[in-house]
mmCIF file of C-alpha atoms in Angstrom:
data_model
loop_
_atom_site.group_PDB
_atom_site.id
_atom_site.type_symbol
_atom_site.label_atom_id
_atom_site.label_comp_id
_atom_site.label_asym_id
_atom_site.label_seq_id
_atom_site.Cartn_x
_atom_site.Cartn_y
_atom_site.Cartn_z
ATOM 1 C CA LEU A 162 42.822 -195.861 -207.783
ATOM 2 C CA ASN A 163 39.563 -197.376 -207.724
ATOM 3 C CA ALA A 164 36.633 -196.511 -210.067
ATOM 4 C CA VAL A 165 33.269 -196.190 -209.956
ATOM 5 C CA GLY A 166 32.764 -198.836 -212.415
ATOM 6 C CA GLU A 167 29.215 -197.744 -213.336
ATOM 7 C CA PHE A 168 30.530 -194.803 -215.218
ATOM 8 C CA VAL A 169 30.944 -194.786 -219.081
ATOM 9 C CA TYR A 170 34.148 -196.392 -220.736
ATOM 10 C CA VAL A 171 36.797 -196.831 -217.878
ATOM 11 C CA THR A 172 36.976 -199.505 -214.718
ATOM 12 C CA ALA A 173 40.072 -199.418 -212.731
ATOM 13 C CA ILE A 174 43.337 -197.160 -213.229
ATOM 14 C CA THR A 175 46.431 -198.611 -211.427
ATOM 15 C CA LEU A 176 49.710 -196.603 -210.954
ATOM 16 C CA GLU A 177 53.382 -197.696 -210.911
ATOM 17 C CA PRO A 178 54.665 -195.841 -208.273
ATOM 18 C CA SER A 179 51.612 -195.021 -206.198
ATOM 19 C CA SER A 180 53.075 -192.118 -204.993
ATOM 20 C CA LEU A 181 55.817 -189.185 -205.818
ATOM 21 C CA SER A 182 56.765 -186.260 -205.128
ATOM 22 C CA LEU A 183 56.767 -183.217 -207.638
ATOM 23 C CA PHE A 184 57.251 -179.244 -207.567
ATOM 24 C CA PRO A 185 55.194 -176.961 -209.875
ATOM 25 C CA GLY A 186 57.597 -177.016 -213.972
ATOM 26 C CA GLU A 187 59.200 -180.281 -212.690
ATOM 27 C CA SER A 188 58.142 -183.795 -214.391
ATOM 28 C CA ALA A 189 59.120 -187.354 -213.727
ATOM 29 C CA LYS A 190 57.097 -190.562 -215.761
ATOM 30 C CA LEU A 191 54.345 -192.692 -214.490
ATOM 31 C CA LYS A 192 53.320 -196.127 -215.749
ATOM 32 C CA TYR A 193 49.780 -195.981 -215.828
ATOM 33 C CA THR A 194 47.459 -198.563 -217.529
ATOM 34 C CA LEU A 195 43.712 -198.008 -218.271
ATOM 35 C CA GLU A 196 41.322 -201.254 -217.872
ATOM 36 C CA PRO A 197 39.760 -201.437 -220.540
ATOM 37 C CA GLN A 198 43.173 -201.212 -222.098
ATOM 38 C CA ASN A 199 41.309 -199.635 -225.516
ATOM 39 C CA ALA A 200 40.777 -196.669 -223.821
ATOM 40 C CA SER A 201 42.990 -194.483 -225.749
ATOM 41 C CA ASN A 202 42.901 -190.731 -225.464
ATOM 42 C CA THR A 203 42.274 -190.391 -222.324
ATOM 43 C CA SER A 204 43.947 -187.248 -220.504
ATOM 44 C CA VAL A 205 43.717 -188.559 -216.573
ATOM 45 C CA TRP A 206 44.065 -185.153 -213.973
ATOM 46 C CA PHE A 207 45.897 -186.576 -210.659
ATOM 47 C CA PHE A 208 45.237 -183.724 -207.471
ATOM 48 C CA SER A 209 47.534 -184.810 -204.026
ATOM 49 C CA GLN A 210 47.272 -184.454 -200.069
ATOM 50 C CA ASP A 211 50.018 -181.506 -200.459
ATOM 51 C CA GLU A 212 48.092 -179.746 -203.004
ATOM 52 C CA GLN A 213 49.973 -180.672 -206.028
ATOM 53 C CA ILE A 214 48.953 -181.426 -209.091
ATOM 54 C CA CYS A 215 49.712 -183.995 -211.515
ATOM 55 C CA ILE A 216 48.971 -183.440 -215.274
ATOM 56 C CA VAL A 217 49.521 -187.067 -217.440
ATOM 57 C CA ASN A 218 49.867 -186.795 -220.774
ATOM 58 C CA ASN A 219 47.802 -190.426 -222.660
ATOM 59 C CA THR A 220 51.137 -190.883 -225.280
ATOM 60 C CA THR A 221 54.395 -190.142 -223.380
ATOM 61 C CA GLY A 222 52.731 -190.997 -218.940
ATOM 62 C CA GLU A 223 54.975 -187.858 -218.110
ATOM 63 C CA VAL A 224 54.293 -186.437 -215.201
ATOM 64 C CA THR A 225 53.978 -182.423 -214.795
ATOM 65 C CA GLY A 226 53.997 -181.131 -211.424
ATOM 66 C CA VAL A 227 51.776 -177.250 -211.489
ATOM 67 C CA ALA A 228 50.774 -174.882 -208.798
ATOM 68 C CA PRO A 229 47.695 -175.486 -206.949
ATOM 69 C CA GLY A 230 44.659 -174.484 -208.407
ATOM 70 C CA THR A 231 41.628 -173.247 -206.422
ATOM 71 C CA THR A 232 39.515 -175.753 -205.685
ATOM 72 C CA GLN A 233 39.907 -179.334 -206.582
ATOM 73 C CA ILE A 234 36.847 -181.833 -207.536
ATOM 74 C CA GLY A 235 36.756 -186.103 -207.762
ATOM 75 C CA VAL A 236 35.806 -185.756 -211.480
ATOM 76 C CA TYR A 237 37.550 -186.814 -214.935
ATOM 77 C CA SER A 238 37.644 -187.103 -217.586
ATOM 78 C CA LEU A 239 37.927 -190.297 -219.898
ATOM 79 C CA ASP A 240 37.433 -190.627 -223.703
ATOM 80 C CA GLY A 241 35.040 -187.430 -223.459
ATOM 81 C CA GLY A 242 32.611 -189.099 -220.547
ATOM 82 C CA TYR A 243 33.410 -189.249 -216.731
ATOM 83 C CA CYS A 244 33.967 -191.213 -213.561
ATOM 84 C CA TYR A 245 33.934 -189.875 -209.988
ATOM 85 C CA ALA A 246 37.107 -191.558 -208.810
ATOM 86 C CA SER A 247 39.269 -191.123 -205.584
ATOM 87 C CA CYS A 248 41.430 -189.491 -206.101
ATOM 88 C CA LYS A 249 40.839 -185.484 -207.357
ATOM 89 C CA VAL A 250 40.533 -183.137 -209.985
ATOM 90 C CA THR A 251 41.954 -179.768 -210.675
ATOM 91 C CA VAL A 252 39.839 -176.644 -211.118
ATOM 92 C CA LYS A 253 40.527 -173.224 -212.352
ATOM 93 C CA ASP A 254 38.272 -170.593 -211.001
ATOM 94 C CA GLY A 255 36.079 -170.196 -213.876
ATOM 95 C CA SER A 256 36.087 -173.087 -215.231
ATOM 96 C CA THR A 257 37.234 -177.478 -215.684
ATOM 97 C CA LEU A 258 40.725 -178.177 -217.498
ATOM 98 C CA LEU A 259 39.197 -181.137 -218.167
ATOM 99 C CA ALA A 260 40.004 -183.453 -222.084
ATOM 100 C CA PRO A 261 38.481 -182.889 -224.002
ATOM 101 C CA GLU A 262 35.695 -180.833 -223.113
ATOM 102 C CA GLY A 263 35.217 -181.532 -220.129
ATOM 103 C CA PRO A 264 33.037 -183.226 -217.605
ATOM 104 C CA ILE A 265 30.675 -180.948 -217.484
ATOM 105 C CA SER A 266 29.757 -179.354 -221.134
ATOM 106 C CA TYR A 267 29.590 -183.183 -221.646
ATOM 107 C CA VAL A 268 26.482 -183.769 -218.553
ATOM 108 C CA PHE A 269 25.055 -180.270 -219.799
ATOM 109 C CA ARG A 270 24.340 -181.732 -222.683
ATOM 110 C CA THR A 271 23.696 -184.933 -222.700
ATOM 111 C CA ASP A 272 21.252 -185.275 -219.437
ATOM 112 C CA GLY A 273 19.574 -180.472 -220.278
ATOM 113 C CA GLY A 274 20.535 -180.785 -224.338
ATOM 114 C CA VAL A 275 22.878 -177.369 -223.614
ATOM 115 C CA ASP A 276 25.678 -176.195 -225.784
ATOM 116 C CA ALA A 277 28.431 -175.701 -222.970
ATOM 117 C CA PHE A 278 32.644 -175.026 -223.313
ATOM 118 C CA PRO A 279 34.405 -174.992 -220.767
ATOM 119 C CA ILE A 280 36.383 -171.521 -220.932
ATOM 120 C CA CYS A 281 39.284 -171.574 -218.297
ATOM 121 C CA LEU A 282 40.190 -168.298 -216.053
ATOM 122 C CA ASP A 283 44.063 -168.379 -215.495
ATOM 123 C CA THR A 284 43.926 -165.720 -212.727
ATOM 124 C CA LYS A 285 42.576 -166.068 -209.807
ATOM 125 C CA ASP A 286 41.687 -161.867 -209.264
ATOM 126 C CA VAL A 287 37.706 -161.087 -208.657
ATOM 127 C CA ASP A 288 37.605 -157.851 -211.393
ATOM 128 C CA GLU A 289 40.102 -159.717 -213.955
ATOM 129 C CA ILE A 290 37.810 -162.502 -213.665
ATOM 130 C CA VAL A 291 33.926 -159.737 -213.044
ATOM 131 C CA ARG A 292 36.012 -158.129 -216.714
ATOM 132 C CA THR A 293 36.938 -161.429 -218.264
ATOM 133 C CA VAL A 294 33.272 -163.110 -218.245
ATOM 134 C CA TYR A 295 31.021 -159.927 -218.407
ATOM 135 C CA LEU A 296 33.366 -158.604 -222.121
ATOM 136 C CA ILE A 297 32.035 -163.015 -222.943
ATOM 137 C CA SER A 298 29.239 -162.635 -221.916
ATOM 138 C CA GLY A 299 26.638 -161.866 -225.108
ATOM 139 C CA GLY A 300 27.492 -164.748 -227.190
ATOM 140 C CA PHE A 301 25.900 -167.118 -224.350
ATOM 141 C CA GLY A 302 22.305 -167.593 -222.883
ATOM 142 C CA GLY A 303 23.687 -168.551 -219.357
ATOM 143 C CA ILE A 304 26.434 -168.809 -216.694
ATOM 144 C CA ASN A 305 28.051 -171.379 -215.509
ATOM 145 C CA LEU A 306 30.918 -170.337 -212.635
ATOM 146 C CA GLU A 307 33.022 -173.701 -211.572
ATOM 147 C CA ASP A 308 35.504 -173.439 -209.327
ATOM 148 C CA ILE A 309 36.415 -169.782 -206.978
ATOM 149 C CA SER A 310 37.204 -170.527 -203.970
ATOM 150 C CA ALA A 311 35.004 -168.766 -200.820
ATOM 151 C CA PRO A 312 34.689 -165.630 -200.277
ATOM 152 C CA ARG A 313 35.349 -164.453 -204.099
ATOM 153 C CA CYS A 314 32.581 -166.333 -205.200
ATOM 154 C CA PHE A 315 30.665 -164.179 -203.542
ATOM 155 C CA GLU A 316 31.691 -160.800 -204.781
ATOM 156 C CA VAL A 317 32.257 -162.994 -208.594
ATOM 157 C CA GLU A 318 28.826 -164.093 -208.577
ATOM 158 C CA ARG A 319 26.703 -161.348 -207.010
ATOM 159 C CA ARG A 320 29.216 -159.158 -209.395
ATOM 160 C CA LEU A 321 27.995 -160.341 -212.594
ATOM 161 C CA LYS A 322 24.348 -160.731 -211.457
ATOM 162 C CA GLU A 323 24.517 -156.817 -211.110
ATOM 163 C CA ILE A 324 25.877 -156.594 -215.273
ATOM 164 C CA CYS A 325 24.119 -159.287 -217.189
ATOM 165 C CA ASP A 326 20.739 -160.313 -218.604
ATOM 166 C CA ILE A 327 21.729 -163.744 -218.429
ATOM 167 C CA PRO A 328 21.320 -166.477 -215.931
ATOM 168 C CA VAL A 329 24.320 -166.061 -213.800
ATOM 169 C CA PHE A 330 24.646 -169.617 -211.316
ATOM 170 C CA HIS A 331 28.019 -170.566 -209.282
ATOM 171 C CA ASP A 332 26.369 -174.332 -208.834
ATOM 172 C CA ASP A 333 29.824 -175.486 -206.342
ATOM 173 C CA GLN A 334 27.233 -172.980 -204.588
ATOM 174 C CA HIS A 335 23.898 -173.672 -205.782
ATOM 175 C CA GLY A 336 23.410 -176.314 -207.387
ATOM 176 C CA THR A 337 24.345 -178.566 -204.049
ATOM 177 C CA ALA A 338 22.666 -176.406 -201.771
ATOM 178 C CA ILE A 339 19.690 -177.301 -204.089
ATOM 179 C CA VAL A 340 20.366 -181.325 -204.341
ATOM 180 C CA VAL A 341 21.467 -181.357 -201.018
ATOM 181 C CA ALA A 342 17.350 -179.534 -200.208
ATOM 182 C CA ALA A 343 15.859 -181.950 -202.356
ATOM 183 C CA ALA A 344 17.222 -184.846 -200.516
ATOM 184 C CA LEU A 345 17.031 -183.355 -196.881
ATOM 185 C CA LEU A 346 12.941 -182.840 -198.239
ATOM 186 C CA ASN A 347 12.677 -187.095 -198.494
ATOM 187 C CA ALA A 348 13.744 -187.857 -195.684
ATOM 188 C CA LEU A 349 12.188 -185.984 -193.287
ATOM 189 C CA LYS A 350 9.067 -187.197 -194.552
ATOM 190 C CA LEU A 351 10.531 -190.844 -194.281
ATOM 191 C CA VAL A 352 11.708 -189.852 -190.299
ATOM 192 C CA LYS A 353 7.872 -187.457 -190.262
ATOM 193 C CA LYS A 354 9.476 -184.399 -189.389
ATOM 194 C CA GLU A 355 8.567 -180.583 -190.310
ATOM 195 C CA ILE A 356 11.712 -179.090 -191.262
ATOM 196 C CA SER A 357 10.341 -175.407 -189.248
ATOM 197 C CA GLU A 358 10.757 -178.588 -186.011
ATOM 198 C CA ILE A 359 14.348 -179.549 -186.733
ATOM 199 C CA LYS A 360 18.020 -178.666 -185.438
ATOM 200 C CA CYS A 361 19.988 -178.591 -188.060
ATOM 201 C CA VAL A 362 24.406 -178.843 -187.645
ATOM 202 C CA ILE A 363 26.179 -178.341 -191.104
ATOM 203 C CA ASN A 364 30.036 -177.811 -190.793
ATOM 204 C CA GLY A 365 31.792 -176.353 -192.941
ATOM 205 C CA ALA A 366 31.126 -172.474 -193.142
ATOM 206 C CA GLY A 367 32.672 -171.882 -197.007
ATOM 207 C CA ALA A 368 30.836 -171.951 -200.362
ATOM 208 C CA ALA A 369 28.560 -174.954 -200.794
ATOM 209 C CA GLY A 370 27.636 -174.591 -196.666
ATOM 210 C CA THR A 371 26.627 -170.922 -197.189
ATOM 211 C CA ALA A 372 24.531 -171.175 -199.992
ATOM 212 C CA ILE A 373 23.028 -174.487 -198.496
ATOM 213 C CA THR A 374 22.164 -172.185 -195.237
ATOM 214 C CA GLU A 375 20.509 -169.381 -197.245
ATOM 215 C CA HIS A 376 18.537 -171.665 -198.810
ATOM 216 C CA LEU A 377 16.984 -174.366 -196.284
ATOM 217 C CA ILE A 378 16.610 -171.351 -194.000
ATOM 218 C CA LYS A 379 14.431 -169.964 -197.513
ATOM 219 C CA LEU A 380 12.681 -172.707 -197.513
ATOM 220 C CA GLY A 381 11.570 -172.511 -194.011
ATOM 221 C CA LEU A 382 14.607 -174.154 -191.791
ATOM 222 C CA LYS A 383 14.869 -172.258 -188.524
ATOM 223 C CA ASN A 384 17.520 -173.635 -186.352
ATOM 224 C CA ILE A 385 20.537 -173.891 -188.602
ATOM 225 C CA ILE A 386 23.937 -174.112 -186.811
ATOM 226 C CA ALA A 387 27.006 -173.162 -189.069
ATOM 227 C CA CYS A 388 29.973 -174.558 -188.200
ATOM 228 C CA ASP A 389 33.823 -173.994 -189.031
ATOM 229 C CA ARG A 390 37.221 -175.277 -188.572
ATOM 230 C CA PHE A 391 37.040 -173.076 -184.858
ATOM 231 C CA GLY A 392 33.402 -174.445 -183.858
ATOM 232 C CA ALA A 393 30.210 -172.786 -183.898
ATOM 233 C CA ILE A 394 30.095 -169.603 -185.325
ATOM 234 C CA TYR A 395 27.651 -166.868 -183.513
ATOM 235 C CA GLU A 396 26.949 -163.730 -183.497
ATOM 236 C CA GLY A 397 28.620 -161.412 -181.424
ATOM 237 C CA ASN A 398 32.180 -163.900 -182.223
ATOM 238 C CA ASP A 399 33.965 -160.341 -183.592
ATOM 239 C CA TYR A 400 36.548 -162.284 -184.937
ATOM 240 C CA LEU A 401 34.507 -163.840 -187.635
ATOM 241 C CA SER A 402 34.815 -162.765 -191.925
ATOM 242 C CA ALA A 403 32.644 -160.602 -193.528
ATOM 243 C CA ALA A 404 31.961 -163.192 -194.704
ATOM 244 C CA HIS A 405 31.139 -165.218 -191.581
ATOM 245 C CA HIS A 406 29.241 -161.663 -189.697
ATOM 246 C CA LYS A 407 26.914 -162.679 -192.722
ATOM 247 C CA LEU A 408 26.189 -165.785 -191.645
ATOM 248 C CA ALA A 409 26.460 -165.491 -188.062
ATOM 249 C CA ALA A 410 22.512 -163.087 -188.888
ATOM 250 C CA GLN A 411 21.333 -166.021 -190.283
ATOM 251 C CA THR A 412 21.422 -168.284 -188.348
ATOM 252 C CA ASN A 413 22.546 -170.477 -184.537
ATOM 253 C CA PRO A 414 19.495 -168.488 -182.827
ATOM 254 C CA ASN A 415 20.314 -169.365 -179.663
ATOM 255 C CA ARG A 416 24.918 -168.463 -179.884
ATOM 256 C CA GLU A 417 25.372 -171.830 -179.746
ATOM 257 C CA LYS A 418 28.912 -171.996 -178.959
ATOM 258 C CA GLY A 419 31.268 -174.379 -178.972
ATOM 259 C CA SER A 420 32.917 -177.318 -181.382
ATOM 260 C CA LEU A 421 31.291 -179.647 -183.505
ATOM 261 C CA SER A 422 30.813 -182.358 -181.042
ATOM 262 C CA ASP A 423 29.356 -179.697 -178.066
ATOM 263 C CA VAL A 424 26.576 -177.715 -180.829
ATOM 264 C CA ILE A 425 25.118 -181.358 -182.460
ATOM 265 C CA LYS A 426 24.206 -182.773 -179.720
ATOM 266 C CA GLY A 427 20.638 -183.212 -179.691
ATOM 267 C CA ALA A 428 20.209 -182.207 -183.361
ATOM 268 C CA ASP A 429 18.384 -183.859 -186.028
ATOM 269 C CA VAL A 430 20.546 -183.251 -189.211
ATOM 270 C CA PHE A 431 24.208 -183.092 -190.092
ATOM 271 C CA ILE A 432 25.098 -181.890 -193.218
ATOM 272 C CA GLY A 433 29.483 -182.362 -193.799
ATOM 273 C CA VAL A 434 30.237 -180.200 -196.501
ATOM 274 C CA SER A 435 34.151 -179.606 -195.067
ATOM 275 C CA ALA A 436 36.686 -182.093 -193.782
ATOM 276 C CA PRO A 437 36.835 -186.271 -193.869
ATOM 277 C CA ASN A 438 36.757 -187.956 -190.397
ATOM 278 C CA VAL A 439 35.483 -185.146 -188.696
ATOM 279 C CA LEU A 440 32.488 -187.083 -187.584
ATOM 280 C CA ASP A 441 32.400 -190.549 -185.537
ATOM 281 C CA ALA A 442 29.414 -192.246 -184.593
ATOM 282 C CA THR A 443 29.527 -191.458 -180.039
ATOM 283 C CA MET A 444 28.936 -187.857 -182.040
ATOM 284 C CA VAL A 445 26.288 -189.869 -184.166
ATOM 285 C CA SER A 446 24.507 -191.030 -181.013
ATOM 286 C CA THR A 447 23.916 -187.958 -179.252
ATOM 287 C CA MET A 448 21.657 -186.648 -181.658
ATOM 288 C CA ALA A 449 18.426 -186.397 -182.040
ATOM 289 C CA ARG A 450 15.812 -189.714 -183.160
ATOM 290 C CA ASP A 451 16.230 -190.861 -186.811
ATOM 291 C CA ALA A 452 18.833 -188.817 -187.265
ATOM 292 C CA ILE A 453 19.829 -188.104 -190.705
ATOM 293 C CA VAL A 454 23.515 -188.329 -191.570
ATOM 294 C CA PHE A 455 24.993 -185.789 -195.539
ATOM 295 C CA ALA A 456 28.204 -186.768 -194.865
ATOM 296 C CA MET A 457 29.308 -185.212 -198.253
ATOM 297 C CA ALA A 458 32.920 -184.527 -197.939
ATOM 298 C CA ASN A 459 35.005 -186.085 -200.656
ATOM 299 C CA PRO A 460 36.125 -188.747 -201.410
ATOM 300 C CA THR A 461 36.901 -189.382 -197.718
ATOM 301 C CA PRO A 462 33.476 -188.013 -196.677
ATOM 302 C CA GLU A 463 33.849 -186.804 -192.909
ATOM 303 C CA ILE A 464 32.288 -189.557 -191.596
ATOM 304 C CA MET A 465 31.518 -193.340 -193.294
ATOM 305 C CA PRO A 466 28.199 -194.994 -194.100
ATOM 306 C CA ASP A 467 28.365 -197.412 -191.098
ATOM 307 C CA GLU A 468 29.825 -195.422 -189.080
ATOM 308 C CA ALA A 469 27.209 -193.439 -188.928
ATOM 309 C CA ILE A 470 24.199 -196.047 -189.153
ATOM 310 C CA LYS A 471 26.009 -197.401 -186.633
ATOM 311 C CA GLY A 472 26.234 -194.717 -184.534
ATOM 312 C CA GLY A 473 22.261 -194.052 -184.899
ATOM 313 C CA ALA A 474 21.152 -191.934 -187.797
ATOM 314 C CA THR A 475 18.732 -193.338 -189.973
ATOM 315 C CA VAL A 476 18.916 -192.074 -193.000
ATOM 316 C CA VAL A 477 22.714 -191.234 -194.767
ATOM 317 C CA GLY A 478 24.147 -189.384 -198.031
ATOM 318 C CA THR A 479 27.610 -188.629 -199.009
ATOM 319 C CA GLY A 480 28.602 -187.717 -201.971
ATOM 320 C CA ARG A 481 29.947 -190.888 -203.706
ATOM 321 C CA SER A 482 28.366 -193.961 -206.376
ATOM 322 C CA ASP A 483 29.087 -196.363 -204.668
ATOM 323 C CA PHE A 484 26.979 -195.764 -201.277
ATOM 324 C CA ALA A 485 23.445 -195.357 -201.561
ATOM 325 C CA ASN A 486 21.887 -191.849 -201.289
ATOM 326 C CA GLN A 487 24.455 -189.710 -203.903
ATOM 327 C CA ILE A 488 24.481 -185.687 -203.072
ATOM 328 C CA ASN A 489 25.579 -184.422 -206.664
ATOM 329 C CA ASN A 490 25.007 -181.005 -208.250
ATOM 330 C CA VAL A 491 24.570 -183.106 -211.331
ATOM 331 C CA LEU A 492 20.547 -183.515 -210.143
ATOM 332 C CA ALA A 493 20.410 -179.918 -210.648
ATOM 333 C CA PHE A 494 22.123 -178.232 -213.176
ATOM 334 C CA PRO A 495 21.433 -179.330 -216.630
ATOM 335 C CA GLY A 496 18.002 -179.099 -215.809
ATOM 336 C CA ILE A 497 18.252 -175.159 -213.881
ATOM 337 C CA PHE A 498 19.750 -174.189 -218.232
ATOM 338 C CA ARG A 499 17.236 -175.248 -219.680
ATOM 339 C CA GLY A 500 14.518 -174.287 -218.392
ATOM 340 C CA ALA A 501 16.268 -171.126 -217.766
ATOM 341 C CA LEU A 502 17.004 -171.176 -221.116
ATOM 342 C CA ASP A 503 13.534 -171.790 -222.197
ATOM 343 C CA VAL A 504 11.950 -169.302 -221.021
ATOM 344 C CA ARG A 505 15.324 -166.437 -221.782
ATOM 345 C CA ALA A 506 15.486 -165.774 -218.286
ATOM 346 C CA SER A 507 17.363 -162.826 -217.060
ATOM 347 C CA ASP A 508 17.885 -164.627 -213.363
ATOM 348 C CA ILE A 509 18.107 -167.826 -211.544
ATOM 349 C CA ASN A 510 16.259 -166.640 -208.535
ATOM 350 C CA ASP A 511 15.043 -167.335 -205.152
ATOM 351 C CA GLU A 512 12.255 -169.352 -205.883
ATOM 352 C CA MET A 513 13.114 -171.441 -209.161
ATOM 353 C CA LYS A 514 16.256 -172.580 -207.226
ATOM 354 C CA MET A 515 13.337 -173.644 -205.016
ATOM 355 C CA ALA A 516 11.724 -175.418 -207.767
ATOM 356 C CA ALA A 517 14.267 -176.924 -208.886
ATOM 357 C CA SER A 518 13.864 -178.750 -205.433
ATOM 358 C CA TYR A 519 11.346 -179.509 -205.315
ATOM 359 C CA ALA A 520 11.430 -180.817 -208.212
ATOM 360 C CA ILE A 521 14.402 -183.814 -208.078
ATOM 361 C CA ALA A 522 12.457 -184.839 -204.737
ATOM 362 C CA SER A 523 8.889 -185.668 -206.636
ATOM 363 C CA LEU A 524 10.978 -187.633 -208.268
ATOM 364 C CA VAL A 525 10.566 -190.418 -205.850
ATOM 365 C CA ASN A 526 7.281 -191.599 -205.472
ATOM 366 C CA ASP A 527 6.231 -192.666 -200.872
ATOM 367 C CA ASN A 528 6.537 -195.844 -202.937
ATOM 368 C CA GLU A 529 9.397 -195.605 -203.027
ATOM 369 C CA LEU A 530 11.011 -194.167 -200.800
ATOM 370 C CA SER A 531 12.950 -196.251 -198.303
ATOM 371 C CA SER A 532 16.980 -194.294 -195.716
ATOM 372 C CA ASP A 533 18.316 -195.788 -199.060
ATOM 373 C CA TYR A 534 16.491 -193.827 -201.887
ATOM 374 C CA ILE A 535 15.898 -190.478 -200.707
ATOM 375 C CA LEU A 536 17.121 -189.392 -204.565
ATOM 376 C CA PRO A 537 16.908 -190.354 -208.095
ATOM 377 C CA LYS A 538 20.074 -192.532 -209.661
ATOM 378 C CA ALA A 539 21.944 -189.942 -211.395
ATOM 379 C CA PHE A 540 21.200 -190.541 -215.084
ATOM 380 C CA ASP A 541 17.575 -190.459 -214.519
ATOM 381 C CA SER A 542 16.055 -189.718 -217.842
ATOM 382 C CA ARG A 543 13.577 -187.929 -215.935
ATOM 383 C CA ILE A 544 15.519 -185.910 -213.647
ATOM 384 C CA ALA A 545 16.263 -183.122 -216.141
ATOM 385 C CA GLU A 546 13.008 -182.812 -217.880
ATOM 386 C CA THR A 547 11.027 -182.393 -214.767
ATOM 387 C CA VAL A 548 13.697 -180.401 -213.165
ATOM 388 C CA ALA A 549 13.504 -177.861 -215.812
ATOM 389 C CA LYS A 550 9.500 -178.321 -216.474
ATOM 390 C CA ALA A 551 9.611 -176.342 -212.572
ATOM 391 C CA VAL A 552 12.308 -173.636 -213.044
ATOM 392 C CA ALA A 553 10.849 -172.405 -216.027
ATOM 393 C CA GLU A 554 7.184 -172.235 -213.876
ATOM 394 C CA ALA A 555 9.193 -170.882 -211.404
ATOM 395 C CA ALA A 556 10.947 -168.221 -213.333
ATOM 396 C CA LYS A 557 7.305 -167.309 -215.524
ATOM 397 C CA SER A 558 5.601 -166.600 -212.269
ATOM 398 C CA SER A 559 8.500 -164.267 -209.988
ATOM 399 C CA GLY A 560 8.256 -161.887 -213.177
ATOM 400 C CA VAL A 561 12.174 -163.786 -214.605
ATOM 401 C CA ALA A 562 10.982 -165.258 -217.634
ATOM 402 C CA ARG A 563 11.317 -162.533 -220.916
ATOM 403 C CA ILE A 564 8.908 -165.088 -223.027
#
């Protein structure tokens, strides 16, 4: 498992054996080596393909199998820093399990100057999550929900926003949507297309996919088609879930049907928040001229950048830092909460989210803008302050600021 060297302390981890089978409660010995060797006090969390979590004890090297969590992210914590790697980390409903403080808390403090505390809720019950968060919310200025799977995440956020008088923000939905929108605004500027005139296909209709769709519609996108594993989502399909019925009512105005390969024909933009290798160069070649491809499945994207370019894409972005145009919600959430807290906002509303997208996009000027540079780098020191200022102003103008 090779980590990316630009992130904090550790450049690589080697494992022996490279694979093993564990069931919940079972344990085994795993030999691992960190580079550099002095990376101590490290808790490493691995996630296997069959959805069993492995927790590695840093002192004994013992691996324990734990019951599957709710969802996965591609981050692990090392000595208080964080790295992206080709492994996965499991997160439980409500917050992270990462040690010693979690990468999200670390980024909140270093980028946004916000003290954040990861709170793990060992439940998947919506009522329990809502009640627990509400009961402790009086001691906090805002609530950042992490890694609650769809469709429960929609209800959890909706109910908490109704009963809490502080901002409630599901980062996996809205943080992702905000950064995708920023990337798309700049990519469209580069290829000289208007958001109101393009056709966009988004593959993956879960929490992130739904939020991206709704956010882009608010920014002026009119023709967007959402796909799940069964193909295009369209109004009139009686087999859709309640969440997908709502999505169908907002999307696919021409009621296109069929698989991803069918509806992507003529599309100007592909956005993937789904699964590895669902898109290929042949499919990209059927898209419109100067196609834009955002393939954000981690660690393996829907299509590798070189394949997308081979198919004719002009701009390609992924969720990975080892490729150009990393689309990562770390660009959004520190500044969003900083701005909301600065004006004691009671909510993080649509106006604040749109302001954040435009603020992030503005950090790449016309002279810098290129097919390999549509977003600022993750650790650009300007981001949080720029986003915070825009979000605070939007909170004031939309009436949710309290100072």
